[in-house]
PDB file of C-alpha atoms and ligand atoms in Angstrom:
ATOM      1  CA  MET M  11      94.607 160.549 116.486  1.00 96.00           C
ATOM      2  CA  LYS M  12      95.903 160.050 112.956  1.00 98.00           C
ATOM      3  CA  ILE M  13      93.386 160.008 110.126  1.00 98.00           C
ATOM      4  CA  SER M  14      94.176 159.317 106.515  1.00 98.00           C
ATOM      5  CA  ILE M  15      91.746 160.754 103.965  1.00 98.00           C
ATOM      6  CA  ILE M  16      91.999 158.972 100.618  1.00 98.00           C
ATOM      7  CA  ASN M  17      90.217 160.162  97.481  1.00 98.00           C
ATOM      8  CA  GLY M  18      89.815 158.454  94.148  1.00 98.00           C
ATOM      9  CA  PRO M  19      89.258 159.432  90.523  1.00 98.00           C
ATOM     10  CA  ASN M  20      87.864 162.806  89.499  1.00 98.00           C
ATOM     11  CA  LEU M  21      87.640 164.059  93.068  1.00 98.00           C
ATOM     12  CA  ASN M  22      90.466 166.486  92.269  1.00 98.00           C
ATOM     13  CA  LEU M  23      87.833 168.298  90.164  1.00 97.00           C
ATOM     14  CA  THR M  24      85.417 168.736  93.071  1.00 98.00           C
ATOM     15  CA  GLY M  25      84.134 172.313  92.927  1.00 97.00           C
ATOM     16  CA  LYS M  26      84.356 172.402  89.130  1.00 97.00           C
ATOM     17  CA  ARG M  27      82.818 169.077  88.179  1.00 96.00           C
ATOM     18  CA  GLU M  28      79.009 168.649  88.113  1.00 96.00           C
ATOM     19  CA  PRO M  29      78.490 171.357  90.784  1.00 96.00           C
ATOM     20  CA  GLU M  30      74.760 170.561  90.938  1.00 96.00           C
ATOM     21  CA  ILE M  31      75.782 167.177  92.423  1.00 96.00           C
ATOM     22  CA  TYR M  32      79.085 167.875  94.192  1.00 96.00           C
ATOM     23  CA  GLY M  33      78.853 171.602  95.040  1.00 95.00           C
ATOM     24  CA  ASN M  34      81.197 174.514  94.335  1.00 96.00           C
ATOM     25  CA  GLN M  35      83.911 174.057  96.923  1.00 97.00           C
ATOM     26  CA  SER M  36      87.236 172.415  96.074  1.00 97.00           C
ATOM     27  CA  LEU M  37      88.526 169.507  98.177  1.00 97.00           C
ATOM     28  CA  GLU M  38      91.705 171.478  98.957  1.00 96.00           C
ATOM     29  CA  SER M  39      89.786 174.385 100.469  1.00 97.00           C
ATOM     30  CA  TYR M  40      87.399 172.077 102.351  1.00 97.00           C
ATOM     31  CA  PHE M  41      90.266 170.032 103.807  1.00 97.00           C
ATOM     32  CA  GLN M  42      91.948 173.216 105.051  1.00 97.00           C
ATOM     33  CA  VAL M  43      88.762 174.050 106.964  1.00 96.00           C
ATOM     34  CA  LEU M  44      88.590 170.479 108.258  1.00 96.00           C
ATOM     35  CA  ALA M  45      92.217 170.476 109.453  1.00 97.00           C
ATOM     36  CA  ALA M  46      91.620 173.801 111.274  1.00 97.00           C
ATOM     37  CA  ALA M  47      88.473 172.396 112.925  1.00 96.00           C
ATOM     38  CA  TYR M  48      90.410 169.392 114.299  1.00 97.00           C
ATOM     39  CA  PRO M  49      93.736 170.775 115.529  1.00 97.00           C
ATOM     40  CA  ASP M  50      94.426 167.617 117.563  1.00 95.00           C
ATOM     41  CA  VAL M  51      94.027 165.289 114.603  1.00 97.00           C
ATOM     42  CA  GLN M  52      97.007 164.518 112.363  1.00 98.00           C
ATOM     43  CA  PHE M  53      95.614 164.311 108.849  1.00 98.00           C
ATOM     44  CA  THR M  54      97.070 163.067 105.624  1.00 98.00           C
ATOM     45  CA  PHE M  55      95.142 163.936 102.466  1.00 98.00           C
ATOM     46  CA  PHE M  56      95.652 161.911  99.323  1.00 98.00           C
ATOM     47  CA  GLN M  57      93.986 161.916  95.913  1.00 98.00           C
ATOM     48  CA  SER M  58      94.726 159.864  92.820  1.00 98.00           C
ATOM     49  CA  ASN M  59      92.968 159.018  89.593  1.00 98.00           C
ATOM     50  CA  VAL M  60      94.937 155.747  89.414  1.00 98.00           C
ATOM     51  CA  GLU M  61      93.629 152.595  91.128  1.00 98.00           C
ATOM     52  CA  GLY M  62      97.094 151.162  91.951  1.00 98.00           C
ATOM     53  CA  GLU M  63      98.193 154.418  93.564  1.00 98.00           C
ATOM     54  CA  ILE M  64      95.132 154.286  95.817  1.00 99.00           C
ATOM     55  CA  VAL M  65      96.032 150.687  96.757  1.00 98.00           C
ATOM     56  CA  ASN M  66      99.616 151.824  97.531  1.00 98.00           C
ATOM     57  CA  GLU M  67      98.325 154.639  99.746  1.00 98.00           C
ATOM     58  CA  ILE M  68      95.979 152.298 101.650  1.00 98.00           C
ATOM     59  CA  GLN M  69      98.906 149.897 102.203  1.00 98.00           C
ATOM     60  CA  ARG M  70     101.075 152.787 103.448  1.00 98.00           C
ATOM     61  CA  ALA M  71      98.551 154.670 105.593  1.00 98.00           C
ATOM     62  CA  GLY M  72      96.734 151.583 106.817  1.00 98.00           C
ATOM     63  CA  PHE M  73      99.628 150.583 109.096  1.00 98.00           C
ATOM     64  CA  GLU M  74     100.196 153.988 110.643  1.00 97.00           C
ATOM     65  CA  ALA M  75      96.837 155.774 110.801  1.00 98.00           C
ATOM     66  CA  ASP M  76      94.170 155.143 113.442  1.00 98.00           C
ATOM     67  CA  GLY M  77      91.497 155.347 110.768  1.00 98.00           C
ATOM     68  CA  ILE M  78      90.963 155.770 107.048  1.00 98.00           C
ATOM     69  CA  VAL M  79      88.273 157.897 105.417  1.00 98.00           C
ATOM     70  CA  ILE M  80      87.923 156.768 101.818  1.00 99.00           C
ATOM     71  CA  ASN M  81      85.986 158.207  98.921  1.00 98.00           C
ATOM     72  CA  ALA M  82      87.058 155.883  96.125  1.00 98.00           C
ATOM     73  CA  GLY M  83      84.802 157.665  93.600  1.00 98.00           C
ATOM     74  CA  ALA M  84      83.624 155.355  90.825  1.00 98.00           C
ATOM     75  CA  TYR M  85      86.108 152.656  91.958  1.00 98.00           C
ATOM     76  CA  SER M  86      83.884 152.218  95.031  1.00 98.00           C
ATOM     77  CA  HIS M  87      81.381 150.451  92.840  1.00 98.00           C
ATOM     78  CA  TYR M  88      83.654 147.779  91.382  1.00 98.00           C
ATOM     79  CA  SER M  89      87.260 147.749  92.676  1.00 98.00           C
ATOM     80  CA  LEU M  90      88.070 144.447  94.376  1.00 98.00           C
ATOM     81  CA  ALA M  91      91.708 145.617  94.543  1.00 98.00           C
ATOM     82  CA  ILE M  92      90.758 148.561  96.766  1.00 99.00           C
ATOM     83  CA  ALA M  93      88.464 146.354  98.874  1.00 98.00           C
ATOM     84  CA  ASP M  94      91.285 143.811  99.299  1.00 98.00           C
ATOM     85  CA  ALA M  95      93.737 146.562 100.301  1.00 99.00           C
ATOM     86  CA  LEU M  96      91.297 147.848 102.943  1.00 98.00           C
ATOM     87  CA  ARG M  97      90.964 144.317 104.325  1.00 98.00           C
ATOM     88  CA  ALA M  98      94.758 143.888 104.345  1.00 98.00           C
ATOM     89  CA  VAL M  99      95.499 146.728 106.777  1.00 98.00           C
ATOM     90  CA  PRO M 100      94.640 147.153 110.464  1.00 98.00           C
ATOM     91  CA  ALA M 101      93.234 150.719 110.297  1.00 98.00           C
ATOM     92  CA  PRO M 102      89.419 150.743 110.214  1.00 98.00           C
ATOM     93  CA  ALA M 103      87.966 152.504 107.170  1.00 98.00           C
ATOM     94  CA  VAL M 104      84.802 154.537 106.666  1.00 98.00           C
ATOM     95  CA  GLU M 105      83.465 154.773 103.119  1.00 98.00           C
ATOM     96  CA  VAL M 106      82.339 158.258 102.110  1.00 98.00           C
ATOM     97  CA  HIS M 107      80.325 159.679  99.228  1.00 98.00           C
ATOM     98  CA  MET M 108      79.347 163.304  98.844  1.00 98.00           C
ATOM     99  CA  SER M 109      76.244 162.458  96.850  1.00 98.00           C
ATOM    100  CA  ASN M 110      73.459 160.145  97.952  1.00 98.00           C
ATOM    101  CA  VAL M 111      74.466 157.316  95.644  1.00 98.00           C
ATOM    102  CA  TYR M 112      71.165 155.511  96.370  1.00 97.00           C
ATOM    103  CA  GLN M 113      69.227 158.340  94.700  1.00 97.00           C
ATOM    104  CA  ARG M 114      71.349 158.007  91.555  1.00 97.00           C
ATOM    105  CA  GLU M 115      71.818 155.430  88.777  1.00 96.00           C
ATOM    106  CA  SER M 116      71.500 151.788  89.856  1.00 97.00           C
ATOM    107  CA  GLU M 117      75.209 151.130  89.038  1.00 96.00           C
ATOM    108  CA  ARG M 118      76.022 153.412  91.974  1.00 97.00           C
ATOM    109  CA  HIS M 119      73.859 151.461  94.430  1.00 97.00           C
ATOM    110  CA  HIS M 120      76.407 148.669  94.763  1.00 98.00           C
ATOM    111  CA  SER M 121      79.649 149.179  96.674  1.00 98.00           C
ATOM    112  CA  ALA M 122      82.525 146.719  96.288  1.00 98.00           C
ATOM    113  CA  ILE M 123      84.364 148.357  99.188  1.00 98.00           C
ATOM    114  CA  ALA M 124      81.509 148.638 101.722  1.00 98.00           C
ATOM    115  CA  PRO M 125      82.027 145.080 103.072  1.00 98.00           C
ATOM    116  CA  ALA M 126      85.650 146.036 103.836  1.00 98.00           C
ATOM    117  CA  CYS M 127      84.612 149.168 105.771  1.00 98.00           C
ATOM    118  CA  VAL M 128      83.096 149.643 109.215  1.00 98.00           C
ATOM    119  CA  GLY M 129      80.366 151.851 107.740  1.00 98.00           C
ATOM    120  CA  THR M 130      79.334 154.188 104.959  1.00 98.00           C
ATOM    121  CA  ILE M 131      78.342 157.860 104.970  1.00 98.00           C
ATOM    122  CA  ALA M 132      76.719 159.203 101.822  1.00 98.00           C
ATOM    123  CA  GLY M 133      74.660 162.182 100.777  1.00 98.00           C
ATOM    124  CA  PHE M 134      75.849 165.034 102.989  1.00 98.00           C
ATOM    125  CA  GLY M 135      78.091 166.766 100.490  1.00 97.00           C
ATOM    126  CA  LEU M 136      81.563 167.605 101.775  1.00 98.00           C
ATOM    127  CA  ASP M 137      80.191 167.311 105.313  1.00 98.00           C
ATOM    128  CA  SER M 138      80.204 163.513 104.724  1.00 98.00           C
ATOM    129  CA  TYR M 139      83.972 163.654 105.420  1.00 98.00           C
ATOM    130  CA  ARG M 140      83.467 165.410 108.782  1.00 98.00           C
ATOM    131  CA  LEU M 141      80.800 162.882 109.756  1.00 98.00           C
ATOM    132  CA  ALA M 142      83.228 160.071 108.928  1.00 98.00           C
ATOM    133  CA  ILE M 143      85.897 161.643 111.154  1.00 98.00           C
ATOM    134  CA  GLU M 144      83.352 161.973 113.982  1.00 98.00           C
ATOM    135  CA  SER M 145      82.381 158.320 113.580  1.00 97.00           C
ATOM    136  CA  ILE M 146      86.018 157.138 113.701  1.00 97.00           C
ATOM    137  CA  ASP M 147      86.626 159.306 116.781  1.00 96.00           C
ATOM    138  CA  ALA M 148      83.525 157.904 118.533  1.00 96.00           C
ATOM    139  CA  MET M 149      84.439 154.332 117.599  1.00 95.00           C
ATOM    140  CA  LEU M 150      88.025 154.647 118.879  1.00 94.00           C
ATOM    141  CA  ASN M 151      86.829 156.286 122.118  1.00 92.00           C
ATOM    142  CA  ALA M 152      84.302 153.501 122.686  1.00 93.00           C
ATOM    143  CA  GLN M 153      87.017 150.891 122.056  1.00 91.00           C
ATOM    144  CA  SER M 154      89.438 152.495 124.537  1.00 88.00           C
ATOM    145  CA  GLU M 155      86.681 152.814 127.180  1.00 90.00           C
ATOM    146  CA  ASN M 156      85.840 149.133 126.778  1.00 85.00           C
ATOM    147  CA  GLY M 157      89.497 148.239 127.193  1.00 72.00           C
TER     148      GLY M 157
HETATM  149  C1  DQA E 204      81.084 159.784  94.618  1.00 92.95           C
HETATM  150  C2  DQA E 204      79.941 158.949  94.019  1.00 92.95           C
HETATM  151  C3  DQA E 204      80.476 158.038  92.920  1.00 92.95           C
HETATM  152  O1  DQA E 204      79.401 157.291  92.368  1.00 92.95           O
HETATM  153  C4  DQA E 204      81.100 158.850  91.825  1.00 92.95           C
HETATM  154  O2  DQA E 204      81.651 158.010  90.836  1.00 92.95           O
HETATM  155  C5  DQA E 204      82.107 159.829  92.326  1.00 92.95           C
HETATM  156  C6  DQA E 204      81.830 160.554  93.551  1.00 92.95           C
HETATM  157  C7  DQA E 204      80.566 160.793  95.663  1.00 92.95           C
HETATM  158  O3  DQA E 204      81.386 161.315  96.413  1.00 92.95           O
HETATM  159  O4  DQA E 204      79.372 161.082  95.693  1.00 92.95           O
HETATM  160  O5  DQA E 204      83.117 160.081  91.674  1.00 92.95           O
HETATM  161  O6  DQA E 204      81.989 158.902  95.269  1.00 92.95           O
END
């Protein structure tokens, strides 16, 4: 199984940025743990602060990965370009947020990309990414069992 993990703006500062919300661990160190926990999964990890680069990565990965895990950061709440890119590719996407966006400011309650994703996982810290991988795995297994 190939899974593409795509991260948006400011997520490169995870571990340093607002640790009371996002924790103390960096994405790099978490993704190393994740890759070790799933030796049979081929991961690609991508992060950009630039909307168009995220669109380019979705267009690239979306034709070769079996699933996309996307934390588009603040773009999640308003980027039609990212939503359109997710709709344009065959790989199913799961939207991820570390924080429980529904407990936060009302601007974070709306997701522009959620309608382009199979589901959303929010509020479990970095473990949200693992839960997204588990959900893609379960979904693909169910699809192959049902022919
Ligand atoms: C976030 C939530 C967004 O509202 C915020 O802009 C982020 C991170 C999360 O992972 O909780 O940058 O996507």
